[in-house]
Tab-separated table of C-alpha atoms and ligand atoms in Angstrom:
chain	number	residue	atom	x	y	z
A	1	MET	CA	95.927	97.290	72.338
A	2	SER	CA	93.843	98.314	74.459
A	3	SER	CA	94.114	96.215	77.756
A	4	ALA	CA	89.999	95.642	77.765
A	5	LEU	CA	89.742	96.347	81.045
A	6	HIS	CA	87.300	98.811	82.451
A	7	PRO	CA	88.431	102.618	81.501
A	8	TRP	CA	88.597	104.394	85.255
A	9	LEU	CA	91.430	101.300	86.152
A	10	ASP	CA	93.822	101.853	82.703
A	11	THR	CA	95.980	104.350	84.286
A	12	SER	CA	96.496	102.352	87.315
A	13	LEU	CA	96.943	99.219	85.026
A	14	ARG	CA	99.677	100.736	83.614
A	15	GLU	CA	101.978	102.366	86.751
A	16	ALA	CA	101.534	98.721	88.140
A	17	LEU	CA	102.925	97.153	85.410
A	18	SER	CA	105.938	99.630	85.229
A	19	HIS	CA	106.213	100.898	89.058
A	20	GLN	CA	106.745	97.006	89.583
A	21	GLN	CA	109.113	96.069	92.258
A	22	ALA	CA	108.045	93.384	94.649
A	23	HIS	CA	106.992	90.016	93.228
A	24	ALA	CA	103.447	89.612	95.172
A	25	LEU	CA	101.189	92.571	94.445
A	26	LEU	CA	98.242	93.244	96.880
A	27	VAL	CA	95.183	94.685	94.857
A	28	GLN	CA	92.811	96.964	96.566
A	29	GLY	CA	89.184	97.482	95.397
A	30	ALA	CA	85.999	97.667	97.084
A	31	GLN	CA	84.251	95.670	94.663
A	32	ASP	CA	85.205	92.483	93.756
A	33	ARG	CA	84.500	92.540	90.218
A	34	GLY	CA	87.538	95.571	90.089
A	35	PRO	CA	90.662	93.819	92.212
A	36	LEU	CA	89.599	90.095	90.085
A	37	ASP	CA	89.405	92.277	86.452
A	38	PHE	CA	92.238	93.907	87.409
A	39	SER	CA	94.417	90.200	88.569
A	40	ILE	CA	93.549	88.817	85.923
A	41	ALA	CA	94.659	91.635	83.632
A	42	LEU	CA	98.268	91.503	85.455
A	43	ALA	CA	98.240	88.401	85.244
A	44	ARG	CA	97.672	88.254	81.001
A	45	ALA	CA	100.628	91.319	80.762
A	46	TRP	CA	103.097	88.997	82.954
A	47	LEU	CA	102.008	86.284	80.956
A	48	CYS	CA	102.141	88.066	76.902
A	49	GLU	CA	104.660	86.077	75.121
A	50	THR	CA	105.051	89.563	72.595
A	51	PRO	CA	108.466	90.991	73.082
A	52	ALA	CA	108.287	93.753	76.055
A	53	ARG	CA	109.438	96.085	73.820
A	54	GLN	CA	106.697	95.938	71.559
A	55	ARG	CA	103.682	96.471	73.987
A	56	PRO	CA	103.593	100.007	74.598
A	57	GLY	CA	102.950	100.399	78.926
A	58	GLY	CA	104.222	96.372	79.047
A	59	LEU	CA	100.191	95.695	78.809
A	60	ALA	CA	99.500	92.289	77.356
A	61	CYS	CA	99.147	92.078	73.207
A	62	GLY	CA	95.703	90.560	72.544
A	63	ARG	CA	96.633	88.520	70.172
A	64	CYS	CA	99.659	85.696	71.574
A	65	GLY	CA	99.110	82.116	72.627
A	66	GLY	CA	100.300	83.126	75.828
A	67	CYS	CA	97.310	86.416	75.859
A	68	HIS	CA	94.769	83.356	74.083
A	69	LEU	CA	95.265	80.935	76.898
A	70	VAL	CA	94.670	83.477	79.873
A	71	ASP	CA	91.976	84.370	78.075
A	72	GLU	CA	90.391	80.590	77.983
A	73	ARG	CA	91.616	80.592	81.360
A	74	SER	CA	93.850	77.320	80.298
A	75	HIS	CA	97.278	78.573	80.584
A	76	PRO	CA	99.280	75.862	82.218
A	77	ASP	CA	101.512	78.684	84.333
A	78	LEU	CA	98.015	80.489	85.580
A	79	ARG	CA	96.196	79.420	88.945
A	80	LEU	CA	93.495	81.402	90.001
A	81	LEU	CA	92.415	80.516	93.261
A	82	VAL	CA	88.698	82.086	93.922
A	83	PRO	CA	85.883	81.307	95.975
A	84	GLU	CA	83.233	78.788	93.581
A	85	SER	CA	80.542	82.171	94.158
A	86	LEU	CA	83.151	84.130	91.962
A	87	ARG	CA	84.336	81.472	89.692
A	88	ALA	CA	82.049	82.714	86.512
A	89	ALA	CA	83.138	86.336	87.673
A	90	ALA	CA	86.599	84.919	86.993
A	91	GLY	CA	85.334	83.542	83.613
A	92	LEU	CA	86.080	79.485	85.027
A	93	PRO	CA	83.731	77.048	84.768
A	94	ALA	CA	81.556	75.703	87.859
A	95	ASP	CA	83.957	73.545	90.382
A	96	GLU	CA	84.329	69.721	89.095
A	97	ALA	CA	83.906	69.383	92.714
A	98	GLY	CA	80.537	71.400	92.897
A	99	GLU	CA	79.097	69.067	90.103
A	100	SER	CA	76.779	66.860	92.384
A	101	SER	CA	73.094	66.473	91.602
A	102	SER	CA	72.870	67.855	95.583
A	103	ALA	CA	75.630	70.227	95.224
A	104	LYS	CA	73.754	71.917	92.483
A	105	THR	CA	70.528	73.261	94.758
A	106	ARG	CA	73.593	74.564	97.539
A	107	LYS	CA	74.321	78.066	97.324
A	108	PRO	CA	78.061	78.228	96.014
A	109	SER	CA	80.566	78.916	99.066
A	110	SER	CA	82.259	82.286	99.067
A	111	GLU	CA	84.936	80.367	100.713
A	112	ILE	CA	88.437	79.896	99.754
A	113	LYS	CA	88.405	75.889	100.393
A	114	VAL	CA	91.659	74.122	102.172
A	115	ASP	CA	91.938	71.583	98.973
A	116	ALA	CA	91.804	74.418	96.715
A	117	VAL	CA	94.796	75.794	98.133
A	118	ARG	CA	96.739	72.681	98.825
A	119	ALA	CA	96.582	72.590	94.732
A	120	ALA	CA	97.493	76.123	94.397
A	121	LEU	CA	100.829	75.359	96.304
A	122	GLU	CA	101.469	72.121	94.882
A	123	PHE	CA	101.244	74.368	91.210
A	124	ILE	CA	103.860	76.843	92.656
A	125	GLY	CA	106.225	73.728	93.542
A	126	LEU	CA	106.252	72.836	89.668
A	127	THR	CA	108.674	74.197	86.872
A	128	PRO	CA	106.821	76.708	84.664
A	129	SER	CA	105.710	74.970	81.084
A	130	ARG	CA	105.165	77.439	78.738
A	131	ALA	CA	106.178	81.052	79.906
A	132	GLY	CA	109.257	81.955	82.027
A	133	LEU	CA	107.417	82.911	85.046
A	134	LYS	CA	103.859	81.366	86.907
A	135	VAL	CA	101.448	83.926	88.186
A	136	LEU	CA	99.015	82.738	91.488
A	137	LEU	CA	96.168	84.861	91.538
A	138	ILE	CA	93.987	84.901	94.813
A	139	HIS	CA	90.761	86.630	95.195
A	140	PRO	CA	89.606	88.025	97.515
A	141	ALA	CA	92.473	87.191	99.814
A	142	GLU	CA	90.740	88.182	103.205
A	143	GLU	CA	88.771	84.542	102.621
A	144	LEU	CA	92.057	82.863	103.032
A	145	ASN	CA	91.880	80.728	106.354
A	146	LEU	CA	95.135	81.221	108.927
A	147	VAL	CA	96.960	77.700	108.420
A	148	ALA	CA	96.411	78.832	104.295
A	149	ALA	CA	97.641	82.137	104.569
A	150	ASN	CA	100.903	80.903	106.621
A	151	ALA	CA	101.279	78.096	104.011
A	152	LEU	CA	101.326	80.995	101.242
A	153	LEU	CA	103.551	83.400	103.312
A	154	LYS	CA	106.504	80.908	103.747
A	155	THR	CA	106.083	80.316	99.174
A	156	LEU	CA	105.653	84.489	99.477
A	157	GLU	CA	108.890	84.768	101.237
A	158	GLU	CA	110.589	82.225	99.694
A	159	PRO	CA	109.531	81.525	95.834
A	160	PRO	CA	110.767	77.938	94.878
A	161	GLY	CA	111.176	79.293	91.400
A	162	PRO	CA	110.217	82.412	89.250
A	163	MET	CA	106.964	83.328	91.047
A	164	ARG	CA	104.415	85.956	90.703
A	165	PHE	CA	101.724	86.513	93.264
A	166	VAL	CA	98.490	88.752	92.787
A	167	LEU	CA	96.223	89.446	95.889
A	168	GLY	CA	92.914	90.698	95.403
A	169	CYS	CA	91.244	92.257	98.487
A	170	GLY	CA	88.602	94.492	99.664
A	171	ALA	CA	89.698	94.876	103.372
A	172	PRO	CA	92.963	95.013	103.377
A	173	GLN	CA	92.692	95.242	107.226
A	174	ALA	CA	91.259	91.351	107.404
A	175	LEU	CA	94.904	90.466	106.196
A	176	LEU	CA	97.795	89.445	108.214
A	177	PRO	CA	100.083	91.769	108.826
A	178	THR	CA	102.278	89.971	107.556
A	179	LEU	CA	101.254	88.716	104.508
A	180	ARG	CA	100.393	92.540	103.665
A	181	SER	CA	103.466	93.788	104.346
A	182	ARG	CA	104.876	91.279	102.158
A	183	CYS	CA	103.109	92.419	99.539
A	184	GLN	CA	103.552	95.937	97.367
A	185	SER	CA	100.183	98.037	97.270
A	186	VAL	CA	98.026	98.728	94.088
A	187	VAL	CA	94.807	100.787	95.437
A	188	LEU	CA	92.448	101.230	92.855
A	189	PRO	CA	90.999	103.905	92.184
A	190	ARG	CA	86.924	105.158	91.913
A	191	PRO	CA	85.670	106.216	88.664
A	192	ASP	CA	84.465	109.841	88.930
A	193	ARG	CA	80.528	110.409	88.293
A	194	GLU	CA	80.724	111.412	84.531
A	195	ALA	CA	83.094	108.585	83.686
A	196	ALA	CA	80.695	105.947	85.568
A	197	LEU	CA	77.828	107.061	83.831
A	198	ALA	CA	79.574	107.228	80.351
A	199	TRP	CA	80.896	103.460	80.454
A	200	LEU	CA	77.171	102.433	81.638
A	201	GLN	CA	75.501	104.486	78.675
A	202	ALA	CA	77.852	103.064	76.527
A	203	GLN	CA	76.832	99.432	77.952
A	204	GLY	CA	73.739	100.240	77.153
A	205	LEU	CA	72.298	100.557	80.275
A	206	GLN	CA	69.028	103.009	80.429
A	207	ASP	CA	68.721	105.820	82.986
A	208	ALA	CA	72.531	105.360	84.820
A	209	ALA	CA	72.213	108.076	87.271
A	210	ILE	CA	69.477	106.408	88.766
A	211	VAL	CA	71.239	102.849	89.105
A	212	LEU	CA	74.935	104.228	89.898
A	213	ASP	CA	73.368	106.316	92.725
A	214	ALA	CA	71.323	103.377	93.964
A	215	CYS	CA	74.782	101.259	93.845
A	216	GLY	CA	77.014	103.675	96.116
A	217	GLY	CA	78.489	105.159	92.486
A	218	GLU	CA	80.452	101.754	91.943
A	219	PRO	CA	79.714	101.299	88.428
A	220	LEU	CA	80.361	97.549	88.017
A	221	ARG	CA	77.676	96.521	90.744
A	222	ALA	CA	75.366	98.687	88.995
A	223	LEU	CA	75.351	97.224	86.107
A	224	GLU	CA	75.637	93.708	87.664
A	225	GLN	CA	72.253	94.707	89.058
A	226	ALA	CA	70.492	95.997	86.524
A	227	ARG	CA	71.501	92.892	84.874
A	228	GLU	CA	69.771	90.936	87.493
A	229	GLY	CA	66.450	93.064	86.288
A	230	ARG	CA	67.350	96.077	89.021
A	231	ASP	CA	66.883	98.185	86.775
A	232	ALA	CA	66.210	102.011	86.949
A	233	GLU	CA	62.665	101.427	87.049
A	234	ALA	CA	63.002	98.804	89.760
A	235	TRP	CA	65.348	101.403	91.945
A	236	ARG	CA	62.845	104.342	91.558
A	237	ARG	CA	60.397	102.626	93.126
A	238	PHE	CA	62.552	100.818	95.925
A	239	PRO	CA	61.859	103.892	98.509
A	240	SER	CA	58.061	103.871	98.290
A	241	GLN	CA	58.294	99.417	98.495
A	242	VAL	CA	60.020	100.002	101.595
A	243	MET	CA	57.895	102.978	103.090
A	244	GLN	CA	54.565	100.530	102.320
A	245	GLY	CA	56.552	97.601	103.666
A	246	ASP	CA	55.865	95.603	100.355
A	247	GLY	CA	57.664	92.709	101.095
A	248	ALA	CA	56.202	90.757	98.655
A	249	GLY	CA	57.398	93.056	95.510
A	250	LEU	CA	60.776	92.259	96.928
A	251	ALA	CA	60.928	89.237	96.685
A	252	GLY	CA	63.577	87.245	95.402
A	253	TRP	CA	66.152	90.328	96.084
A	254	PRO	CA	68.959	88.295	97.484
A	255	LEU	CA	69.197	89.551	101.131
A	256	PRO	CA	72.877	91.349	100.967
A	257	VAL	CA	71.664	93.431	98.010
A	258	LEU	CA	68.539	94.150	100.171
A	259	VAL	CA	70.474	95.203	103.008
A	260	GLU	CA	72.765	97.149	101.684
A	261	ALA	CA	70.190	99.333	99.961
A	262	LEU	CA	68.383	99.585	103.041
A	263	GLN	CA	71.694	100.811	104.738
A	264	ARG	CA	72.024	103.221	102.136
A	265	LEU	CA	68.289	104.322	102.764
A	266	CYS	CA	68.817	105.165	105.859
A	267	GLU	CA	71.337	107.089	105.283
A	268	ASP	CA	69.610	109.011	103.038
A	269	ARG	CA	66.909	109.570	105.752
A	270	LEU	CA	69.281	110.776	108.101
A	271	ARG	CA	70.926	113.191	105.190
A	272	GLN	CA	67.275	114.695	104.948
A	273	ALA	CA	66.994	115.171	109.400
A	274	LEU	CA	70.437	116.996	108.816
A	275	GLY	CA	68.954	119.151	105.954
A	276	LEU	CA	70.963	118.145	103.119
A	277	SER	CA	69.230	116.270	100.410
A	278	ALA	CA	68.981	112.061	99.460
A	279	ARG	CA	72.182	110.672	97.826
A	280	SER	CA	71.424	107.456	96.509
A	281	PHE	CA	67.841	107.459	96.858
A	282	PRO	CA	66.265	111.362	95.256
A	283	GLN	CA	62.907	109.559	94.918
A	284	LEU	CA	63.000	108.982	98.950
A	285	GLU	CA	60.158	112.007	99.879
A	286	PRO	CA	61.652	114.587	101.800
A	287	LEU	CA	60.137	114.807	105.602
A	288	LYS	CA	56.995	116.904	105.244
A	289	ALA	CA	56.451	117.531	108.985
A	290	PRO	CA	59.588	119.072	111.417
A	291	VAL	CA	60.241	116.210	113.230
A	292	ALA	CA	62.627	115.048	116.848
A	293	THR	CA	65.521	115.664	114.545
A	294	GLU	CA	67.855	114.061	117.711
A	295	ARG	CA	65.579	111.604	118.111
A	296	MET	CA	65.498	110.386	114.677
A	297	ILE	CA	68.976	110.956	114.349
A	298	ALA	CA	69.607	108.059	117.108
A	299	THR	CA	66.881	106.121	115.929
A	300	LEU	CA	68.461	106.203	112.147
A	301	THR	CA	72.011	105.191	112.742
A	302	GLU	CA	70.828	102.520	115.152
A	303	THR	CA	68.700	101.059	112.867
A	304	ALA	CA	72.019	101.528	110.226
A	305	ALA	CA	74.102	99.397	112.594
A	306	TRP	CA	71.429	96.745	113.290
A	307	LEU	CA	71.533	96.362	109.271
A	308	ARG	CA	75.196	95.864	109.692
A	309	THR	CA	74.666	93.292	111.957
A	310	ARG	CA	72.544	91.584	109.502
A	311	ALA	CA	74.554	92.339	106.662
A	312	ALA	CA	77.900	89.958	107.917
A	313	GLN	CA	74.924	87.043	108.082
A	314	ALA	CA	73.001	87.802	104.788
A	315	ASP	CA	74.937	84.864	103.675
A	316	HIS	CA	73.048	82.719	106.082
A	317	PRO	CA	69.858	80.515	104.904
A	318	TRP	CA	67.610	81.774	107.189
A	319	SER	CA	64.198	82.332	105.435
A	320	ALA	CA	64.399	84.588	103.019
A	321	PRO	CA	60.357	86.449	103.059
A	322	LEU	CA	60.415	86.549	107.015
A	323	ALA	CA	63.959	88.024	106.794
A	324	ILE	CA	62.759	90.181	104.149
A	325	GLU	CA	59.825	91.211	106.298
A	326	ALA	CA	61.794	92.048	109.614
A	327	LEU	CA	63.916	94.254	107.624
A	328	LEU	CA	61.293	95.983	106.276
A	329	GLN	CA	59.903	96.237	109.151
A	330	ARG	CA	62.628	98.004	111.230
A	331	THR	CA	63.934	100.137	108.416
A	332	ARG	CA	60.316	101.479	107.494
A	333	SER	CA	59.872	102.458	111.133
A	334	ALA	CA	63.056	104.303	111.731
A	335	LEU	CA	62.182	105.729	108.910
A	336	ASP	CA	59.168	107.417	109.137
A	337	ALA	CA	59.389	110.931	110.905
A	338	ARG	CA	55.384	110.164	111.640
A	339	SER	CA	56.112	107.394	114.219
A	340	ARG	CA	57.679	109.500	116.205
A	341	PRO	CA	56.368	112.384	118.866
A	342	LEU	CA	58.035	115.862	118.647
B	1	ZN	ZN1	99.837	88.416	74.091
């Protein structure tokens, strides 16, 4: 039975299931969906009720009551600790606490709330009701604040009963070293380009290569972007929109997405200035006139660094049209060779 996981993670899942020694795993991967989907697949295998000898590789059978409850996200021995912003991605209904009318208009929080951690700790204290063990899944673990991480650390060291922890994470360096060292690490591979393209095409994505390149070679990100309307056509247009300062055309783009795309565009221009070809946006017109390379590289590097600081603040509720204008203006002037005397 297939694990129904993304094909490039299948080998890692089998390896994690067969080599698992610690009761806590730290699953590291670049994008949210990778570690999250992988962690859910692990939990499903651990909670599967079909005898292990009938399941090749220890994968979940996908048919038993345990698998079914995990798929429905109603297994009593599984708790998913994710921020509001990832509840839908994790297959969970919207948070009951976020149902009030004023809450509906605000942006879902990307933090793991203290209350949710408290409830998870209570869950750890209960005896398993269906399976022989309980599973707590936390993602992204770097969103745990210091108090929550410390409270968890204690249960990681001395779980009160049969317990497995799986922590998903994009930036392991942001975790408490003591938390990291209690976990066995699983580093998820990035799919190679061929595999990523084949998968995207199987999902029905047109001109998958354009979207994949624009999204840094991350197929899950590429599919998500295309589904939100940023398809091949949108990405093809993107470099010229930036060069023309077409803020209206980019209105409605989430700021984190825009900032990341602008960073890639700067990177591509840097490559061009060094005599290489653009990697993310092949449609970015090459530099025609000879340019003051050193100066251009310095400006692009500075702009990329500035964009990184913007990325860190991109979740803040600043005025989007103004923010887009400011981002475009600065990036455009860094990309434009004509604004620079030789
Ligand atoms: Zn099963």
